[in-house]
Every structure is written in structure tokens, then in C-alpha cells.
């Protein structure tokens, strides 16, 4: 079977699959590093490097999210495999909410860093300028939002993962398989 770059009616293309997993791995990694780094002391290994990496990857993730959004608009996803309209509706709501949460986490992270009128260096390659700065309580409010949005994102990601496993193991359809790039079983629930 040839590698398809674009989605078709039944399968995701390679670009959609790569973008999906790039976002998923980045979000999970950023959460783990974020939780780890908040308790570091000044003399702990990683105290200076972890925030730099976290911010750089977060800004790159925002760029990937924009690219993914454009790709999704230009290249619609395959038809759902479930015949249950409630599953399709809940799946669509979950996907939209996940996307909105990732964008919101990135934006709140940006607002934390730029509160003091400082841009964000992305791996010392380029800088994202500070455009919204010096709002009253900006750093603290953005920090609170960043944390709770990230927690909500992780909980919804767990639900999303559980639903994918349910489709694969219980319903025995190809919902998970086609996001892994496989041909699948050809069954439909």
C-alpha cells in the first residue's frame, strides 16, 4: 500500500498522523517537564535549562498547532467509524475541546513569560516578541490559568486515550489503527 500524504474518506494521511503524534508527544512532555521544574531550587540541575526548553518547545508547539489547523481545514478527516451518533458528537466535541485547550495553554504560557515585557527566545534561533505586557497581575493570573488548563488538558487526553482504546479493544473498529497509520481490520462498529 503506497504512503498517502493526504487523508481520504477512510484513512488519515501521513501528514495528519505526524502532526497528531507530534502534538500529543509535545503536550505530554511539556506537562511532565512543567510539573518537574516548578519545584526546582536555584542550585538544582535543570533549574535554568528546563524553563528555557519548556518555553521553546511550547512556542514551537503553537506553530505546529497553527500548521495542523490549516491542514485540517484544507484536508478534512476521514468519516467516523461509529454508527452511534452520540459517540460521533462526543468525539467531535472532545477533539475541538482538546485543540482549544492546547492553544489556551500555549497562550497562557506566553502571557506568563511576556508579562515583564520580555520576548521568548526559541532555542536561541529566533525570538517571539512580547505583545501583551504589564497587565495588572498578568504573570500570576496567566500562571494560574496555565496550570489549570494544563491539568484539564491532561484529564481530557486521558479520556481521549481511553475512548481510542475502547474503540480498538471493545468495538473492534479501526479508529485507533488508522491514526497509527495501519490498514486496519476493515470492520465498522
XYZ file of C-alpha atoms in Angstrom:
189
model
C 0.000 0.000 0.000
C 1.533 3.344 -1.012
C 2.062 6.031 1.605
C -0.704 8.624 1.410
C 0.219 12.143 2.442
C -3.388 13.379 2.471
C -6.440 11.994 4.229
C -9.103 10.151 2.294
C -12.609 9.039 3.230
C -11.364 6.017 5.209
C -7.821 6.768 6.384
C -5.634 9.517 7.771
C -2.709 10.581 5.625
C 0.874 10.645 6.828
C 0.878 14.409 7.429
C -2.183 14.242 9.716
C -0.704 11.297 11.603
C 2.660 13.011 12.115
C 1.033 16.262 13.242
C -1.277 14.402 15.651
C 1.546 12.484 17.326
C 3.893 15.469 17.342
C 1.285 17.463 19.253
C 0.475 14.543 21.581
C 4.109 13.827 22.470
C 4.887 17.532 22.895
C 1.891 18.144 25.165
C 2.666 15.160 27.378
C 6.384 16.010 27.556
C 5.718 19.665 28.315
C 3.354 18.696 31.121
C 5.905 16.340 32.700
C 8.723 18.890 32.438
C 6.428 21.658 33.700
C 5.430 19.693 36.799
C 9.059 18.725 37.438
C 10.564 22.179 37.019
C 8.248 24.133 39.338
C 9.803 22.522 42.402
C 13.438 23.007 41.353
C 15.655 25.117 43.551
C 18.249 27.545 42.232
C 21.092 25.032 42.607
C 19.198 22.053 41.217
C 20.322 20.613 37.926
C 18.000 21.878 35.222
C 16.829 24.987 37.110
C 17.899 27.297 34.295
C 17.722 24.939 31.336
C 14.282 23.336 31.942
C 12.261 26.587 31.678
C 14.204 27.583 28.548
C 13.427 24.239 26.894
C 9.805 24.298 28.131
C 9.213 27.776 26.664
C 10.995 26.985 23.397
C 9.092 23.751 22.806
C 5.845 25.440 23.849
C 6.283 28.169 21.224
C 7.211 25.608 18.560
C 4.117 23.640 19.559
C 2.000 26.739 18.976
C 3.412 26.946 15.451
C 2.677 23.264 14.858
C -0.884 23.826 16.128
C -1.391 26.591 13.580
C 0.015 24.366 10.835
C -2.230 21.498 11.967
C -5.303 23.741 11.997
C -4.590 24.888 8.444
C -4.021 21.269 7.384
C -7.304 20.145 8.990
C -9.238 22.870 7.195
C -7.632 22.067 3.836
C -7.699 18.298 4.315
C -10.810 17.093 6.194
C -10.550 14.000 8.359
C -11.967 10.595 7.402
C -15.551 9.679 8.201
C -16.201 8.381 11.728
C -16.313 4.618 12.128
C -19.023 4.574 14.774
C -22.678 4.388 13.757
C -23.672 5.768 17.165
C -24.472 9.455 16.727
C -23.791 10.221 20.415
C -20.237 8.839 20.051
C -19.662 10.930 16.933
C -20.976 14.089 18.641
C -18.944 13.466 21.818
C -15.861 12.679 19.724
C -16.213 15.942 17.788
C -16.716 17.940 20.997
C -13.708 16.249 22.589
C -11.452 16.940 19.597
C -12.496 20.601 19.448
C -12.011 20.993 23.196
C -8.595 19.323 23.099
C -7.466 21.671 20.331
C -8.816 24.732 22.139
C -7.123 23.665 25.384
C -3.722 23.190 23.744
C -3.994 26.644 22.161
C -5.089 28.145 25.509
C -2.209 26.502 27.401
C 0.281 27.879 24.868
C -1.233 31.370 25.032
C -1.299 31.418 28.836
C 2.344 30.281 28.896
C 3.217 33.080 26.506
C 1.422 35.583 28.786
C 3.391 34.382 31.831
C 6.745 34.990 30.177
C 5.871 38.238 28.412
C 4.302 39.850 31.489
C 7.601 41.631 32.233
C 7.908 42.901 28.634
C 10.390 40.175 27.651
C 10.176 38.149 24.455
C 10.610 34.387 24.283
C 13.808 33.031 22.786
C 13.154 29.808 20.898
C 16.333 27.756 21.301
C 18.315 30.971 20.631
C 17.278 30.733 16.971
C 14.664 33.488 16.966
C 12.571 35.436 19.435
C 8.809 35.713 19.817
C 8.212 39.357 20.796
C 6.220 40.402 23.841
C 3.000 41.933 22.534
C 0.779 41.857 25.627
C 2.634 43.062 28.707
C 2.371 44.748 32.067
C -1.301 43.989 32.669
C -2.148 44.035 36.353
C -1.469 40.564 37.765
C -0.702 39.197 34.284
C 2.025 36.769 35.335
C 0.087 35.394 38.313
C -3.263 35.111 36.532
C -1.696 33.572 33.437
C 0.216 31.150 35.682
C -2.965 30.013 37.410
C -4.744 29.598 34.068
C -1.729 27.792 32.589
C -1.731 25.240 35.414
C -5.464 24.531 35.452
C -5.766 24.465 31.677
C -2.845 22.013 31.526
C -4.473 19.788 34.174
C -7.775 19.869 32.293
C -5.930 19.045 29.076
C -4.283 16.012 30.709
C -7.635 14.765 32.041
C -9.306 15.158 28.655
C -6.309 13.495 26.989
C -6.773 10.512 29.322
C -10.450 10.359 28.299
C -9.469 10.626 24.618
C -6.939 7.791 25.026
C -9.498 5.654 26.865
C -12.036 6.203 24.088
C -9.466 5.214 21.435
C -8.668 2.022 23.364
C -12.391 1.306 23.792
C -12.911 1.597 20.040
C -9.951 -0.688 19.410
C -10.434 -3.346 22.110
C -14.191 -3.445 22.699
C -15.787 -2.150 19.497
C -13.032 -3.744 17.393
C -13.081 -0.929 14.846
C -10.150 0.865 13.224
C -10.415 4.235 14.971
C -7.042 3.797 16.703
C -5.402 1.760 13.953
C -5.908 4.399 11.303
C -4.271 7.083 13.499
C -1.304 4.749 13.823
C -1.073 4.544 10.041
C -2.198 0.930 9.759
C -4.578 -0.570 7.254
C -6.874 -1.862 9.965
C -9.250 -4.755 10.116
C -11.805 -3.304 7.749
C -14.534 -3.623 10.358
C -17.012 -0.992 11.316
C -18.972 -0.669 14.529
